[in-house]
PDB file of C-alpha atoms in Angstrom:
ATOM      1  CA  MET P   1      36.359 -17.691   5.036  1.00 82.00           C
ATOM      2  CA  ARG P   2      35.408 -17.345   8.684  1.00 87.00           C
ATOM      3  CA  LYS P   3      32.151 -18.994   9.781  1.00 92.00           C
ATOM      4  CA  ILE P   4      29.973 -17.659  12.548  1.00 95.00           C
ATOM      5  CA  VAL P   5      26.515 -18.727  13.662  1.00 96.00           C
ATOM      6  CA  PHE P   6      23.704 -16.232  14.048  1.00 96.00           C
ATOM      7  CA  ALA P   7      21.386 -17.885  16.585  1.00 95.00           C
ATOM      8  CA  THR P   8      18.108 -17.390  14.769  1.00 93.00           C
ATOM      9  CA  HIS P   9      15.487 -19.211  12.729  1.00 88.00           C
ATOM     10  CA  ASN P  10      13.981 -15.854  11.690  1.00 85.00           C
ATOM     11  CA  GLN P  11      14.586 -15.621   7.940  1.00 85.00           C
ATOM     12  CA  ASN P  12      13.816 -11.876   7.890  1.00 80.00           C
ATOM     13  CA  LYS P  13      16.523 -11.126  10.456  1.00 82.00           C
ATOM     14  CA  LEU P  14      18.946 -13.507   8.768  1.00 88.00           C
ATOM     15  CA  LYS P  15      18.486 -11.857   5.369  1.00 86.00           C
ATOM     16  CA  GLU P  16      18.838  -8.394   6.880  1.00 80.00           C
ATOM     17  CA  ILE P  17      22.080  -9.208   8.716  1.00 87.00           C
ATOM     18  CA  ARG P  18      23.583 -11.316   5.902  1.00 89.00           C
ATOM     19  CA  SER P  19      23.275  -8.287   3.619  1.00 85.00           C
ATOM     20  CA  MET P  20      25.410  -6.278   6.044  1.00 83.00           C
ATOM     21  CA  MET P  21      28.180  -8.813   6.723  1.00 88.00           C
ATOM     22  CA  PRO P  22      31.531  -8.525   4.924  1.00 87.00           C
ATOM     23  CA  ARG P  23      32.273 -11.223   2.349  1.00 89.00           C
ATOM     24  CA  SER P  24      35.030 -12.608   4.576  1.00 89.00           C
ATOM     25  CA  ILE P  25      32.386 -13.916   7.003  1.00 91.00           C
ATOM     26  CA  LYS P  26      30.003 -16.745   6.192  1.00 93.00           C
ATOM     27  CA  LEU P  27      26.917 -16.332   8.334  1.00 94.00           C
ATOM     28  CA  LEU P  28      25.214 -19.576   9.358  1.00 95.00           C
ATOM     29  CA  SER P  29      21.748 -19.839  10.855  1.00 95.00           C
ATOM     30  CA  LEU P  30      20.447 -22.327  13.409  1.00 96.00           C
ATOM     31  CA  ASP P  31      18.908 -24.235  10.497  1.00 95.00           C
ATOM     32  CA  ASP P  32      22.340 -24.482   8.835  1.00 95.00           C
ATOM     33  CA  ILE P  33      23.830 -26.204  11.896  1.00 96.00           C
ATOM     34  CA  LEU P  34      20.708 -28.359  12.357  1.00 95.00           C
ATOM     35  CA  CYS P  35      19.845 -26.764  15.687  1.00 95.00           C
ATOM     36  CA  HIS P  36      16.119 -27.149  16.208  1.00 92.00           C
ATOM     37  CA  ASP P  37      16.176 -26.603  19.961  1.00 88.00           C
ATOM     38  CA  GLU P  38      13.664 -24.242  21.486  1.00 84.00           C
ATOM     39  CA  ILE P  39      16.222 -21.961  23.116  1.00 88.00           C
ATOM     40  CA  PRO P  40      14.729 -20.422  26.261  1.00 82.00           C
ATOM     41  CA  GLU P  41      14.304 -16.659  26.404  1.00 86.00           C
ATOM     42  CA  THR P  42      13.548 -16.477  30.095  1.00 91.00           C
ATOM     43  CA  ALA P  43      15.713 -13.530  31.141  1.00 94.00           C
ATOM     44  CA  ASP P  44      14.196 -10.331  32.478  1.00 93.00           C
ATOM     45  CA  THR P  45      16.255  -8.185  30.126  1.00 95.00           C
ATOM     46  CA  ILE P  46      17.025  -7.923  26.425  1.00 95.00           C
ATOM     47  CA  GLU P  47      20.730  -8.347  27.246  1.00 95.00           C
ATOM     48  CA  GLY P  48      19.999 -11.500  29.246  1.00 96.00           C
ATOM     49  CA  ASN P  49      18.004 -13.145  26.461  1.00 95.00           C
ATOM     50  CA  ALA P  50      20.716 -12.455  23.871  1.00 96.00           C
ATOM     51  CA  LYS P  51      23.298 -14.045  26.202  1.00 95.00           C
ATOM     52  CA  LEU P  52      21.137 -17.126  26.867  1.00 95.00           C
ATOM     53  CA  LYS P  53      20.796 -17.832  23.137  1.00 94.00           C
ATOM     54  CA  ALA P  54      24.477 -17.255  22.288  1.00 95.00           C
ATOM     55  CA  ASP P  55      25.669 -19.354  25.231  1.00 93.00           C
ATOM     56  CA  HIS P  56      23.340 -22.231  24.299  1.00 94.00           C
ATOM     57  CA  VAL P  57      24.688 -22.503  20.757  1.00 94.00           C
ATOM     58  CA  TYR P  58      28.327 -21.914  21.668  1.00 94.00           C
ATOM     59  CA  TYR P  59      28.466 -24.528  24.396  1.00 92.00           C
ATOM     60  CA  LYS P  60      26.363 -27.146  22.582  1.00 94.00           C
ATOM     61  CA  TYR P  61      27.941 -26.848  19.116  1.00 94.00           C
ATOM     62  CA  ASN P  62      31.342 -25.335  19.974  1.00 93.00           C
ATOM     63  CA  LEU P  63      30.993 -22.741  17.226  1.00 93.00           C
ATOM     64  CA  PRO P  64      31.534 -18.977  17.346  1.00 94.00           C
ATOM     65  CA  CYS P  65      28.069 -17.538  17.704  1.00 95.00           C
ATOM     66  CA  PHE P  66      26.128 -14.370  18.211  1.00 97.00           C
ATOM     67  CA  ALA P  67      22.526 -13.878  19.185  1.00 96.00           C
ATOM     68  CA  ASP P  68      20.362 -10.820  19.321  1.00 94.00           C
ATOM     69  CA  ASP P  69      17.327  -9.761  21.211  1.00 93.00           C
ATOM     70  CA  THR P  70      15.292  -6.717  20.401  1.00 93.00           C
ATOM     71  CA  GLY P  71      12.627  -4.836  22.242  1.00 96.00           C
ATOM     72  CA  LEU P  72      10.353  -1.953  21.427  1.00 98.00           C
ATOM     73  CA  GLU P  73      10.225   0.362  24.430  1.00 98.00           C
ATOM     74  CA  VAL P  74       7.290   2.787  24.519  1.00 98.00           C
ATOM     75  CA  GLU P  75       7.655   5.701  26.919  1.00 97.00           C
ATOM     76  CA  ALA P  76       3.951   6.129  27.775  1.00 97.00           C
ATOM     77  CA  LEU P  77       3.675   2.421  28.593  1.00 97.00           C
ATOM     78  CA  GLY P  78       6.590   2.417  31.032  1.00 96.00           C
ATOM     79  CA  GLY P  79       8.907   0.717  28.542  1.00 96.00           C
ATOM     80  CA  GLU P  80       6.445  -1.940  27.366  1.00 96.00           C
ATOM     81  CA  PRO P  81       6.470  -4.182  25.487  1.00 98.00           C
ATOM     82  CA  GLY P  82      10.273  -4.278  26.021  1.00 96.00           C
ATOM     83  CA  VAL P  83      11.684  -7.742  26.640  1.00 95.00           C
ATOM     84  CA  ARG P  84       8.217  -9.202  25.847  1.00 94.00           C
ATOM     85  CA  SER P  85       7.970  -7.508  22.417  1.00 95.00           C
ATOM     86  CA  ALA P  86       7.698 -10.722  20.367  1.00 91.00           C
ATOM     87  CA  ARG P  87       5.151 -12.203  22.797  1.00 92.00           C
ATOM     88  CA  TYR P  88       3.295  -9.018  23.761  1.00 96.00           C
ATOM     89  CA  ALA P  89      -0.111 -10.398  22.750  1.00 94.00           C
ATOM     90  CA  GLY P  90       0.671 -14.043  23.594  1.00 90.00           C
ATOM     91  CA  ASN P  91       3.231 -16.789  23.234  1.00 86.00           C
ATOM     92  CA  ASP P  92       2.473 -17.474  19.560  1.00 85.00           C
ATOM     93  CA  LYS P  93       4.574 -14.420  18.493  1.00 85.00           C
ATOM     94  CA  ASN P  94       1.851 -12.966  16.250  1.00 92.00           C
ATOM     95  CA  SER P  95       3.057  -9.610  14.863  1.00 94.00           C
ATOM     96  CA  GLU P  96      -0.425  -8.417  13.894  1.00 95.00           C
ATOM     97  CA  ALA P  97      -1.818  -9.182  17.351  1.00 96.00           C
ATOM     98  CA  ASN P  98       1.191  -7.484  18.975  1.00 97.00           C
ATOM     99  CA  ILE P  99       0.648  -4.329  16.904  1.00 97.00           C
ATOM    100  CA  ASP P 100      -3.087  -4.310  17.633  1.00 97.00           C
ATOM    101  CA  LYS P 101      -2.476  -4.638  21.381  1.00 97.00           C
ATOM    102  CA  LEU P 102       0.143  -1.885  21.353  1.00 97.00           C
ATOM    103  CA  LEU P 103      -2.085   0.522  19.404  1.00 97.00           C
ATOM    104  CA  PHE P 104      -5.004  -0.247  21.745  1.00 97.00           C
ATOM    105  CA  ASN P 105      -2.849   0.416  24.827  1.00 97.00           C
ATOM    106  CA  LEU P 106      -1.687   3.721  23.327  1.00 97.00           C
ATOM    107  CA  LYS P 107      -5.189   4.856  22.341  1.00 94.00           C
ATOM    108  CA  HIS P 108      -5.558   7.510  25.035  1.00 91.00           C
ATOM    109  CA  LYS P 109      -1.897   8.387  25.541  1.00 95.00           C
ATOM    110  CA  GLU P 110      -0.520  11.752  24.445  1.00 93.00           C
ATOM    111  CA  SER P 111       3.115  10.737  24.129  1.00 96.00           C
ATOM    112  CA  ARG P 112       3.905   8.226  21.413  1.00 97.00           C
ATOM    113  CA  ALA P 113       7.688   8.373  21.887  1.00 98.00           C
ATOM    114  CA  ALA P 114       9.386   5.007  21.568  1.00 98.00           C
ATOM    115  CA  GLN P 115      12.694   3.389  20.850  1.00 98.00           C
ATOM    116  CA  PHE P 116      13.863   0.099  19.455  1.00 97.00           C
ATOM    117  CA  LYS P 117      16.770  -1.486  21.314  1.00 97.00           C
ATOM    118  CA  THR P 118      18.847  -4.373  20.004  1.00 96.00           C
ATOM    119  CA  VAL P 119      21.529  -6.150  21.979  1.00 97.00           C
ATOM    120  CA  ILE P 120      23.870  -8.584  20.240  1.00 97.00           C
ATOM    121  CA  HIS P 121      25.786 -11.002  22.412  1.00 97.00           C
ATOM    122  CA  LEU P 122      28.885 -12.630  20.893  1.00 97.00           C
ATOM    123  CA  MET P 123      30.526 -15.817  22.139  1.00 94.00           C
ATOM    124  CA  ASP P 124      33.856 -16.322  20.391  1.00 86.00           C
ATOM    125  CA  LYS P 125      36.666 -18.352  21.966  1.00 81.00           C
ATOM    126  CA  LYS P 126      34.807 -18.090  25.269  1.00 63.00           C
ATOM    127  CA  GLU P 127      34.831 -14.317  25.050  1.00 75.00           C
ATOM    128  CA  ASN P 128      31.635 -12.495  25.906  1.00 88.00           C
ATOM    129  CA  LYS P 129      30.986  -9.212  24.123  1.00 94.00           C
ATOM    130  CA  CYS P 130      27.814  -7.142  23.900  1.00 96.00           C
ATOM    131  CA  PHE P 131      26.908  -4.605  21.241  1.00 97.00           C
ATOM    132  CA  THR P 132      23.893  -2.325  21.633  1.00 98.00           C
ATOM    133  CA  GLY P 133      21.982  -0.291  19.078  1.00 97.00           C
ATOM    134  CA  ILE P 134      19.146   2.133  19.856  1.00 98.00           C
ATOM    135  CA  CYS P 135      16.861   3.877  17.375  1.00 98.00           C
ATOM    136  CA  LYS P 136      14.531   6.541  18.748  1.00 98.00           C
ATOM    137  CA  GLY P 137      11.258   7.487  17.113  1.00 98.00           C
ATOM    138  CA  HIS P 138       7.518   7.366  17.664  1.00 98.00           C
ATOM    139  CA  ILE P 139       4.498   5.127  17.139  1.00 98.00           C
ATOM    140  CA  ILE P 140       1.883   6.160  14.568  1.00 97.00           C
ATOM    141  CA  GLU P 141      -1.829   5.402  14.837  1.00 95.00           C
ATOM    142  CA  ASN P 142      -2.213   3.241  11.712  1.00 95.00           C
ATOM    143  CA  LYS P 143       0.042   0.765   9.925  1.00 96.00           C
ATOM    144  CA  ARG P 144       1.909   1.947   6.825  1.00 97.00           C
ATOM    145  CA  GLY P 145       4.215   0.075   4.449  1.00 96.00           C
ATOM    146  CA  ASP P 146       4.790  -3.463   3.241  1.00 92.00           C
ATOM    147  CA  GLY P 147       8.482  -3.951   4.081  1.00 88.00           C
ATOM    148  CA  GLY P 148      10.173  -5.024   7.252  1.00 82.00           C
ATOM    149  CA  PHE P 149       8.567  -7.157   9.942  1.00 87.00           C
ATOM    150  CA  GLY P 150       7.283  -6.991  13.502  1.00 92.00           C
ATOM    151  CA  TYR P 151       6.402  -3.471  14.628  1.00 97.00           C
ATOM    152  CA  ASP P 152       8.002  -1.840  11.535  1.00 96.00           C
ATOM    153  CA  PRO P 153       4.660  -0.633  10.030  1.00 97.00           C
ATOM    154  CA  ILE P 154       3.916   1.576  13.066  1.00 98.00           C
ATOM    155  CA  PHE P 155       7.392   2.870  13.988  1.00 98.00           C
ATOM    156  CA  VAL P 156       8.720   6.113  12.490  1.00 98.00           C
ATOM    157  CA  PRO P 157      12.400   6.767  13.304  1.00 98.00           C
ATOM    158  CA  GLU P 158      13.572  10.251  14.330  1.00 97.00           C
ATOM    159  CA  ASP P 159      14.196  12.630  11.409  1.00 96.00           C
ATOM    160  CA  TYR P 160      12.085  10.516   9.022  1.00 97.00           C
ATOM    161  CA  LYS P 161       8.464  10.661   7.866  1.00 97.00           C
ATOM    162  CA  GLU P 162       8.318   7.034   6.713  1.00 97.00           C
ATOM    163  CA  THR P 163       7.851   3.979   8.894  1.00 97.00           C
ATOM    164  CA  PHE P 164      10.521   1.291   8.957  1.00 96.00           C
ATOM    165  CA  ALA P 165       8.144  -0.704   6.725  1.00 96.00           C
ATOM    166  CA  GLU P 166       8.221   2.085   4.110  1.00 97.00           C
ATOM    167  CA  LEU P 167      11.983   2.679   4.072  1.00 96.00           C
ATOM    168  CA  SER P 168      14.306   0.820   1.722  1.00 93.00           C
ATOM    169  CA  SER P 169      16.213  -1.998   3.372  1.00 85.00           C
ATOM    170  CA  ALA P 170      19.477  -0.114   2.713  1.00 87.00           C
ATOM    171  CA  THR P 171      18.208   2.952   4.592  1.00 93.00           C
ATOM    172  CA  LYS P 172      16.724   0.884   7.397  1.00 90.00           C
ATOM    173  CA  ASN P 173      19.955  -1.111   7.848  1.00 85.00           C
ATOM    174  CA  LYS P 174      21.913   2.130   8.083  1.00 89.00           C
ATOM    175  CA  ILE P 175      19.794   3.762  10.810  1.00 94.00           C
ATOM    176  CA  SER P 176      18.039   0.932  12.640  1.00 92.00           C
ATOM    177  CA  HIS P 177      18.764  -0.387  16.109  1.00 94.00           C
ATOM    178  CA  ARG P 178      19.787  -3.736  14.627  1.00 90.00           C
ATOM    179  CA  GLY P 179      21.914  -2.063  11.956  1.00 90.00           C
ATOM    180  CA  LEU P 180      23.758  -0.004  14.574  1.00 95.00           C
ATOM    181  CA  ALA P 181      24.400  -3.047  16.776  1.00 96.00           C
ATOM    182  CA  VAL P 182      25.482  -5.186  13.797  1.00 93.00           C
ATOM    183  CA  ASN P 183      27.899  -2.498  12.613  1.00 92.00           C
ATOM    184  CA  LYS P 184      29.518  -2.503  16.068  1.00 95.00           C
ATOM    185  CA  LEU P 185      29.759  -6.298  15.888  1.00 94.00           C
ATOM    186  CA  ILE P 186      31.291  -6.182  12.391  1.00 91.00           C
ATOM    187  CA  SER P 187      33.869  -3.590  13.468  1.00 91.00           C
ATOM    188  CA  TYR P 188      34.860  -5.828  16.345  1.00 91.00           C
ATOM    189  CA  LEU P 189      35.073  -8.959  14.171  1.00 87.00           C
ATOM    190  CA  LYS P 190      37.336  -7.104  11.731  1.00 84.00           C
ATOM    191  CA  SER P 191      39.642  -6.125  14.603  1.00 84.00           C
ATOM    192  CA  ILE P 192      40.321  -9.642  15.893  1.00 77.00           C
TER     193      ILE P 192
END
């Protein structure tokens, strides 16, 4: 069985991606390899942050690794919160505060078009590969649903009436930004 590290401590993301991986791949988290470093996310782009995290783990632990970074890009806010999505309302990464700030900033905006963008950066045998997934949709005015995490309760993907937080995890994994990027990663891993 092939082992690969997913550079995250986020148990929600880990569970979501583990459910998508083929059985031939054992997905390890940062906790599994005893990495408790605060990996800097100081890049100006989603792509840059994913690369920083993957590089850190690969070069320190010499293990195949991938890292992701995701941003919610809202058209009426010029692409905000974007690369700052997790820290939109402050460095403590509070999802409720982030949602409240976003809804407040959208209060008087007509367009509520938005997209989630995930970039996965893979470091395997010193090879750099990026995989991108984008899911377009819009932001609703009030939270709905108990599933998912982050901005999921206020994001409705195109061609759906439910928020990500209301969709089943199977449906979300099939259509989401992260699901699309992970599927590209899995296809690549199967080809090498």
